[in-house]
Each structure stands twice: as structure tokens, then as C-alpha cells.
């Protein structure tokens, strides 16, 4: 029937869809769905010996599976990040993957359009969480918690145009650390920057810099440059693009799209091209215009104190006060920061991996109050590690080095050179498992010895116990080292102890 | 305006909703949502000094946050489960939280109505995963993997009527272990049961039994009892309720709702009330009707072999062949099993916690083939641990015992008895962090010493380092044990070494 026209084919598909709908099936209601399934069935019926090419088998756009190799890398990174969070006294917390839709609205500015909503199947309207910060604020308000230092490792979802090459996905893992509570200024903020430094140094990602600014300095800068207050948001978004676009293009956007006067844009341009350390903070204090703005002065005062603490922490040289930093999220109210890798080490024959910011955060003193019925505020500051991007770098580094990753932790393999020894192997391996030893065997009645030893080589299992007729008669087991190929006979009753001794030595 | 009638109020709300819609907002399109927000605003404007009572602040129905205390318990359980999976040579795997909608359809029988769909926001139609088994099968088919032993710990979502008291949620965590591949019969199946035993024994949940049956025996039983093939599914579902309903009620459902002849129901009744060990398998082999059915004989043959292996593993007495076991999911094709706690230890003054099945699984030889364009099959067998229910039990046990749980791992607290010592404290704590020591301080410029020591008592921090003017002058630090209140002076340069020594001793 390949000569069937498109319309005919569709009609057929529809009819078949109706006919093939199983009588017991729950009505799922989507014609789109039924027609696809029917199409797959139709195709397979029409071309019985060809592939069912219409059957889609993939992960959703912008998502991926993590293979066992990738899981090993991922877990190494996560365990390093979590141990840093615990070193700083954080407690664990978990929140649901979705929230009531209204919990997420008006928190993310123009990024709100990237939120995944759940279908209205009756009951509450729900959305997948967009970050871990808003759920944390909701938790604090809901439980009337006034003070808390917590970490949270979990997936978040954003409907972004996926550019997989940059390590950006629609589903990705975030590692967050936040300090909630009313404290003396800049002490928790400084600890957040210290944590970012510890993690980025610990993961050996090469040199990095953490850009720091303050929402109040930005607002003050806009005011003294003559930006109308209604345009703060839009101008902020434009400035946020300075890491991807030149100043010339950003200026063009401000003037042409946002209708900013050219001289206003130029005044902004003078500021946003400034970056430096403590001395730039001092310089801005002397700035004839900025020093007249109350908000800017508050921000500068806090930054000065922050730099003092960062110096005591020994990390001031990693931090750059950068007036072009303008984090997009609506909820920040004070200090903001973003860590950028300075150069990704890429071998000569490969494209360098552009990963952009790998960690970011800031102060959000108003967010919890938005959830509190009486508007009670709980000041917060925190950071988020973008493990997905870090993961891309580490993965590429491992590929380049050719390092072989073991995906299992099996310590002992139970083998036999003889037929009809399954019963003995099963008895023996249960003994090892019960002693807490990580052990495997082949799920075959009569595997070949060579196959069994090859399996150990392939998967990196260091020890083999071998049982055969002679061993059974003598009450011994052969213990073989895969690396050296040495074998020794050990009394059956000493086997577990001997294995444990060998494993603790290696 | 409290005298406003319901209709007037609604009209007002709608108008306000339209007026208050911010011009920059992305259209989210749900009137329901806008009217709620407007209502909250309206209420707060009308009653400025009262609570915004319409503002909803909660987690979605059937979901919950995990507090730091709960996270500690959860992570203890998960780490125990994962270490068992690794002991049996499993690799880690991760899949996205959602799948293409069509990946999940026609896999779960009548439970399909419980799947959460995502809203159609353009692009693919997506659903939250319902279990970890179907994504695993999709992964195998997509990557043409023919053999794999993997574990997966992750959340799944089901729109069930939540009965929180039984530890049932709409979002919950599953721990899955599966063996895919063509192997000799019943060896992987026996390992799955061994793993269930190891985990349930290891978690010390009290006595348990694992019910075992086989889909083919069920089908054979239905055939010889005279159930029309079109009713297998419905009868299966009814039988599945035998753990919650009496046989009398189940029989009533079969006869009245499903139109089964009373004598057919009675024949089924004779079978489903049987349970026992290997001897029941032997007995069924002799059953004049069942022994005439090819499918049933295949199932019985496999069960016999399974019991042999379970005996070698030393767990046969934990397993009960139970003809009333009928797992609801569509994809099982062979052996099925379910672990049930025999009695939950509950103190005299508390309601016993009914948790039902805490682990289950079975063989699904056809599922991977459903995703393969050419229908190539990969036989699989696996198990899933219901950690949520186990978690409820362990949590209740801990509450009863009054055991205090530490939610942080902080080892050292940095304190001072004097004012204006923040700088010294910051310098000191950075030194500890850099040495990998878990340390905290209070985020105050001048905290009281008593407050600082009280914090250590409250949170279980074992060591305090104290720095004051005298110590600074003498080049020493005081090291205090919180438990014994003993203090010793230690040279500043030896502090880290001394702390590490103390921590390794404790």
C-alpha cells in the first residue's frame, strides 16, 4: 500500500486507531497519541519485514540518561560537593519535584516562561520546580523557620532551547547551599564565596574567578545614569548578556530596542566595563555620581566589608568586583556573584568546551516574605553549583586521559573449572554476600573457566575464588589474584577471613 | 465590603484579576490561577491588617518535604540499600524524571490513569515516570544493550488517592535492582530474592515473608477454573485485593461485577487460599487439573528450580509460594514476588502501622521488545524496594525510642569569650576548613560565650576551639571537649594536627 496518498493514509491511521483501541483501555483522550501508536502499528503491518521507523525511542528533548560510566563521574563530583557543604555545617533537606503553580509565579522575571507545567488532570495546578531556592523559601515560610543552614542536591527543570554542547539541559542537577536568618552583615555571604572557592579548587577545574556585585549598586548606577525606573529590568537583562555579546551590541539593544537615550547608554557603558578588587570598591566610593546615591552606597559599604572577610579567608584574589554582573532572577536583593572558569584546558586537537558560569548565587532577603501570610521576612543568602557543566569538563578530561572507569565495585568472583558445580558456586557466593563481600558469578549452569576469568579482566574484579572437585574433596578453595595470576589454596573455613585481609591490604 | 454577596465578590475578583495582570507577564492562560492571585491581593487590600488567609502555602497533595531529621533517616536507609545492590555487582544508571508519553502507555494496565502528564506547552507530549522499570527497558532498547545488571534510586510519581498514614505518597522514592540478559533459568531470579532478604534483614524491620508465584501459573489456574480469557485481567485485579479484602468480598466482586459463574469463582477460591513452600509446588504438580495445563507446568517447573536455589542461598524458609499473589502491572511474564512484614512492632499505646508490601518484583521478558523496532527481546528480572514505607517504620521506631538524631556533622566550633574577635575567628575557621575539618561559628560580631557553648550542646558538636586576647598573646588556642568540659591550651601551629588526632580517636 505504499502508493496510498497522505490523506488516505491519515484516514486509514485514524480508523485503525479506533479499531485497535483495546476495549479495556482507560481513555487517555489525546487523539495525537492514538494516531501515533496506530501509525506505528500500521507501519509494521504494512512492512512486516522492515523497521517500524515511526516508533520513536528517545529521551525527551534536552534530557539524557546517565550511563554507568557517567554515574561514576557524577557521584564523585556530588560527593565532593556535599562533603564541602557538610564541612560548613549544613543540614540536608528535600522538597517535591513539583510545587503548586502559584508558588513559582512572579519569582523568575521573564524566565517564568521556561517553567514546565503539569497537565490539569483535576485537582491542583502544578509546575516542576525551576530551581531549589524558591522551594527552600516556601519551606521556611510554611514551617515558620527563622534560621537554617541547609544544602539540597536535586534535579530542576527548565524549558530552555537546549544547546547540549555547552552542557545545558532541560533537566539538570543543582547543588544548593543557603543560609537563612538575621545575622550580622556579610559573614554568611563571605562563607558562601569561601564554599564556592573550596569546591572549584577541590574539583581541579583550572583557574577561575568569582565576579561579585550588588543589586543595590546596579540600581544606583541605573538611577545616576538616568535610566527610567520602568526600564531597570530590561536594561538589567541586556547587561546580563555581556558575557556572550560585545558592549557595542548590548548598547545597540538598549538604544534601539529599549529606547534608551544614547548618552544614558554611554554612561552605563563607562561603569559596566569596570572590574577589579577592593580598590575598585574604594574608587566607586569616590565616584562623583554614584557616591550621591543612597542605595549604591549601601551596596558599596557591604562589598567593602565582604572584601575584608574574604581577605581573612585568604580568597580575596579570586574575587572580582564586576559592574557588568547582573543576575537575571527577580528575587535577588543584595550581593550577587557568579563563578567563571578562566580557561578550560582543552587538548590541541579538540574544540575547547565553553561552559560559562559554573556556580552562582546571591542574597534574597524578600523571597521568604512573599510566602508568609503576614509578610514576615527571613533574610537569605546562598549559592548553587552547576554540576552539569562541571560534569562535562570532568568527563572530557577523563576521555582525553583515557582513564578507565570501573562501573562496579565487585571484589571477588566465584568461578569453577568444572561442569555441574552451580550448586557449590551458589552456596559459596551466598557465604561471601552474607559476610558483606561484594561478589559476582556468571548466571550459567556450566560456564567456561576462560570466560569467567575474562569477565574479571574486563570488569576489573581483583580476586577470584575457584572451586572444583579436587578442592571440594580437600576442603579448600583456590584464591587467585587477577593481576598477578597467582593462586593459593585456602581452607574453606578460612576463606572469608583471608579475603577480608587481602581486601583491607589493597 | 464584607457584606458583598458571593456573585459580586466573584465579579470583583475577576475584574481585579484582569486589571492586576502585569503587562510584562507571560500569558499563563489559566483563569483559575489569575483569579486565585487576584483573590489573595483583593483580600489583603480589603483587610490590610489581617492575615492574607487565601494565600495557600503547602506542598502539593500527596507530597511532602523531608526535614533534616527525616533526611538523616532516609540517607541511612538508602545507603544500606545501595551498598547491598553494589555487593551484588550492580552498576548505577539514571534516567530523566519524565519520558515521552508514549513510552509509558500500555505498560501499567488499569493503573495507567494514575500517570502524571505534563501540560502541552508545544513540542513533545511528556509524562512523569511511573516506575523505574519502564525507563530501564527503554534505555536497554534504545542503546541496544543485551545484558546489564543495574540499580537505580529515584523518585517516581503516581496520582493515587494518598493515604498518608500507610506511608503512601504521590511522589515517592524507589530503589530498583534489575538483571537483563539471556541466562540459565532462575539464577538471576534467585539472586533478586536473596537481595530482598538481605535488605529486609539488614534494616531490622522484624519478621517478613516473601510471597512468590508465577504469571503462567495464574493464567493456567484461570484456564483450568474456566475463566474466559477476556476476564483474566479483571479477575487478576480482584485477586490482587486479597491482602486488603476477605475472600468472601473478592468472590462477590468476581461474580457480581465481573459476571463470573459462581462455581468458577469457587474453583479459584480453592487455589488462591493455598500457600506454602516447596511441598506446595510438588502438590500442584500432582493437581489433576493444573498438571494438564502447559503454561502452569512451565511456571511450576521454574518455581521448583527457584526453591532449590533459595535453599542453597539459605533463605527458603522466608519464601512462601502463594497462589493469591497477582501483581497488577501488565508487564510481568514469569515469576512474581512481594515481601510483606509479618508484624510491625508497635508500642502498646500506639496504633500499629500498616505498611503492606515493602518490596516487590518479578520477571518481565517482553517489555524491552515493546521498545525495539524489530521486537528483539531482552529477558529481565528485578525488584523494587519501597523505601517510603520502610522509612515510616524506621521513623516511628526512632520516635518511640526517643533517640536524638544529629542533623549536621560539625566537629569543631570556633568560639571567643571577647568582643571584637570576629577577624581572628574568621582566620581560624578558614584554617580548619582548609584542613578538611567540619567547623562552624556564629554569624555575629560579638556573640556571648554562653550562647556559643549552648549552640554546641544543642547541636552535638564535640569540640570547641576558643580564642581570646590572652591566647592570641601566648600563641595558643584553647581546645575544649563539650562532653567533659575539659580545656587544654595548644600551640596555634599544632591545632589542626591535635584536632585531627582527637577526631580519629573518637
Coordinates of N, CA and C in Angstrom, one line a residue, chain B residues 309-381:
Chain B
X309 N 17.5 -23.3 44.5 CA 18.5 -22.2 44.6 C 18.3 -21.4 45.9
X310 N 17.1 -21.2 46.3 CA 16.8 -20.4 47.5 C 17.3 -21.2 48.7
X311 N 17.2 -22.5 48.6 CA 17.7 -23.4 49.7 C 19.2 -23.3 49.8
X312 N 19.9 -23.3 48.7 CA 21.3 -23.1 48.7 C 21.7 -21.7 49.2
X313 N 20.9 -20.8 49.0 CA 21.2 -19.4 49.5 C 20.8 -19.3 51.0
X314 N 20.2 -20.3 51.5 CA 19.8 -20.3 52.9 C 18.6 -19.4 53.2
X315 N 17.7 -19.2 52.3 CA 16.6 -18.3 52.5 C 15.2 -18.9 52.2
X316 N 15.2 -20.2 51.9 CA 14.0 -20.9 51.5 C 12.8 -20.7 52.5
X317 N 13.2 -20.7 53.8 CA 12.1 -20.6 54.8 C 11.5 -19.2 54.9
X318 N 12.1 -18.2 54.2 CA 11.5 -16.9 54.1 C 10.5 -16.8 53.0
X319 N 10.4 -17.8 52.1 CA 9.7 -17.7 50.9 C 8.4 -18.5 50.9
X320 N 7.3 -18.0 50.5 CA 6.1 -18.7 50.5 C 5.4 -18.7 49.1
X321 N 5.2 -19.9 48.6 CA 4.5 -20.0 47.3 C 3.1 -19.7 47.6
X322 N 2.5 -18.6 47.0 CA 1.2 -18.1 47.4 C 0.4 -17.8 46.2
X323 N -0.7 -18.6 45.9 CA -1.4 -18.5 44.7 C -2.4 -17.3 44.7
X324 N -2.4 -16.6 45.8 CA -3.2 -15.4 45.8 C -2.4 -14.1 45.4
X325 N -1.1 -14.3 45.1 CA -0.3 -13.2 44.7 C -0.5 -13.0 43.2
X326 N -1.0 -11.7 42.9 CA -1.3 -11.4 41.5 C -0.9 -10.0 41.3
X327 N 0.4 -9.7 41.0 CA 0.9 -8.3 40.9 C 0.1 -7.7 39.7
X328 N -0.3 -6.4 39.9 CA -1.2 -5.8 38.9 C -0.6 -5.4 37.6
X329 N 0.7 -5.0 37.6 CA 1.3 -4.5 36.5 C 1.3 -5.4 35.3
X330 N 1.1 -4.8 34.1 CA 0.9 -5.6 32.9 C 2.1 -6.3 32.4
X331 N 3.3 -5.8 32.8 CA 4.5 -6.3 32.1 C 5.1 -7.6 32.6
X332 N 4.6 -8.1 33.7 CA 5.2 -9.3 34.2 C 4.9 -10.5 33.4
X333 N 5.8 -11.4 33.2 CA 5.6 -12.6 32.3 C 5.9 -13.9 33.0
X334 N 6.6 -13.9 34.1 CA 7.0 -15.2 34.8 C 6.9 -15.1 36.3
X335 N 8.0 -15.4 37.0 CA 8.0 -15.3 38.4 C 7.6 -13.9 38.9
X336 N 6.8 -13.9 40.0 CA 6.5 -12.6 40.6 C 6.6 -12.8 42.1
X337 N 7.0 -11.7 42.8 CA 7.1 -11.8 44.3 C 6.9 -10.5 45.0
X338 N 6.6 -10.6 46.2 CA 6.2 -9.4 47.0 C 6.6 -9.7 48.5
X339 N 7.3 -8.8 49.1 CA 7.7 -9.0 50.5 C 6.7 -8.3 51.4
X340 N 6.3 -9.0 52.5 CA 5.3 -8.4 53.4 C 5.9 -8.5 54.8
X341 N 5.8 -7.5 55.6 CA 6.3 -7.6 57.0 C 5.2 -8.3 57.8
X342 N 5.6 -9.3 58.6 CA 4.6 -10.1 59.3 C 4.0 -9.4 60.5
X343 N 4.7 -8.6 61.2 CA 4.1 -7.8 62.2 C 5.0 -6.6 62.4
X344 N 4.4 -5.4 62.5 CA 5.1 -4.2 62.7 C 5.2 -4.0 64.2
X345 N 6.4 -3.9 64.8 CA 6.4 -3.7 66.2 C 5.9 -2.3 66.6
X346 N 4.8 -2.3 67.3 CA 4.1 -1.1 67.7 C 4.0 -1.1 69.2
X347 N 4.3 0.0 69.9 CA 4.2 0.0 71.3 C 2.7 0.0 71.7
X348 N 2.4 -0.5 72.9 CA 1.1 -0.7 73.4 C 0.1 0.5 73.2
X349 N 0.7 1.7 73.4 CA -0.2 2.9 73.3 C -0.3 3.5 72.0
X350 N 0.3 2.9 70.9 CA 0.1 3.5 69.6 C -0.5 2.5 68.6
X351 N -1.2 3.1 67.6 CA -1.8 2.3 66.6 C -0.7 1.6 65.8
X352 N -0.8 0.3 65.5 CA 0.2 -0.3 64.7 C 0.1 0.2 63.3
X353 N 1.3 0.4 62.7 CA 1.5 1.0 61.4 C 1.3 -0.1 60.3
X354 N 0.2 0.0 59.5 CA 0.0 -0.9 58.4 C 0.8 -0.5 57.2
X355 N 1.8 -1.2 56.8 CA 2.5 -0.8 55.7 C 2.4 -1.6 54.4
X356 N 1.8 -2.8 54.6 CA 1.6 -3.7 53.4 C 3.0 -4.1 52.9
X357 N 3.0 -4.2 51.5 CA 4.2 -4.8 50.9 C 5.3 -3.7 50.9
X358 N 6.5 -4.2 51.2 CA 7.7 -3.2 51.3 C 8.7 -3.5 50.2
X359 N 8.5 -4.5 49.4 CA 9.4 -4.8 48.3 C 8.7 -5.7 47.3
X360 N 8.9 -5.6 46.1 CA 8.2 -6.5 45.1 C 9.0 -6.5 43.8
X361 N 8.6 -7.4 42.9 CA 9.2 -7.5 41.6 C 8.8 -8.7 40.9
X362 N 9.6 -9.0 39.8 CA 9.3 -10.2 39.0 C 10.0 -10.2 37.7
X363 N 9.6 -11.1 36.9 CA 10.2 -11.3 35.6 C 9.4 -10.7 34.5
X364 N 10.0 -9.9 33.6 CA 9.3 -9.2 32.5 C 10.1 -9.4 31.3
X365 N 9.8 -10.5 30.6 CA 10.7 -10.8 29.4 C 10.2 -10.1 28.1
X366 N 9.1 -9.5 28.1 CA 8.6 -8.9 26.9 C 8.7 -7.4 26.8
X367 N 9.0 -6.7 27.9 CA 9.0 -5.3 28.0 C 10.0 -4.6 27.0
X368 N 11.2 -5.0 27.1 CA 12.2 -4.4 26.2 C 11.8 -4.5 24.7
X369 N 11.3 -5.7 24.4 CA 10.9 -5.9 23.0 C 9.9 -4.9 22.5
X370 N 9.0 -4.4 23.5 CA 8.0 -3.5 23.1 C 8.6 -2.2 22.6
X371 N 9.9 -1.9 22.9 CA 10.5 -0.7 22.5 C 11.5 -0.9 21.3
X372 N 11.7 -2.1 21.0 CA 12.7 -2.4 20.0 C 12.0 -2.4 18.6
X373 N 12.6 -1.6 17.7 CA 11.9 -1.6 16.4 C 11.7 -2.9 15.7
X374 N 12.6 -3.9 16.0 CA 12.4 -5.2 15.4 C 11.8 -6.2 16.4
X375 N 11.5 -5.7 17.6 CA 10.8 -6.5 18.6 C 11.8 -7.5 19.3
X376 N 13.1 -7.3 19.1 CA 14.1 -8.1 19.8 C 13.9 -8.1 21.3
X377 N 13.8 -9.3 21.9 CA 13.5 -9.4 23.3 C 14.8 -9.4 24.1
X378 N 14.8 -8.8 25.3 CA 15.8 -8.9 26.3 C 15.1 -9.4 27.6
X379 N 15.3 -10.6 28.0 CA 14.6 -11.1 29.2 C 15.2 -10.3 30.5
X380 N 14.3 -9.9 31.4 CA 14.7 -9.2 32.6 C 14.0 -9.7 33.8
X381 N 14.6 -9.5 34.9 CA 14.0 -9.8 36.2 C 14.5 -8.8 37.2

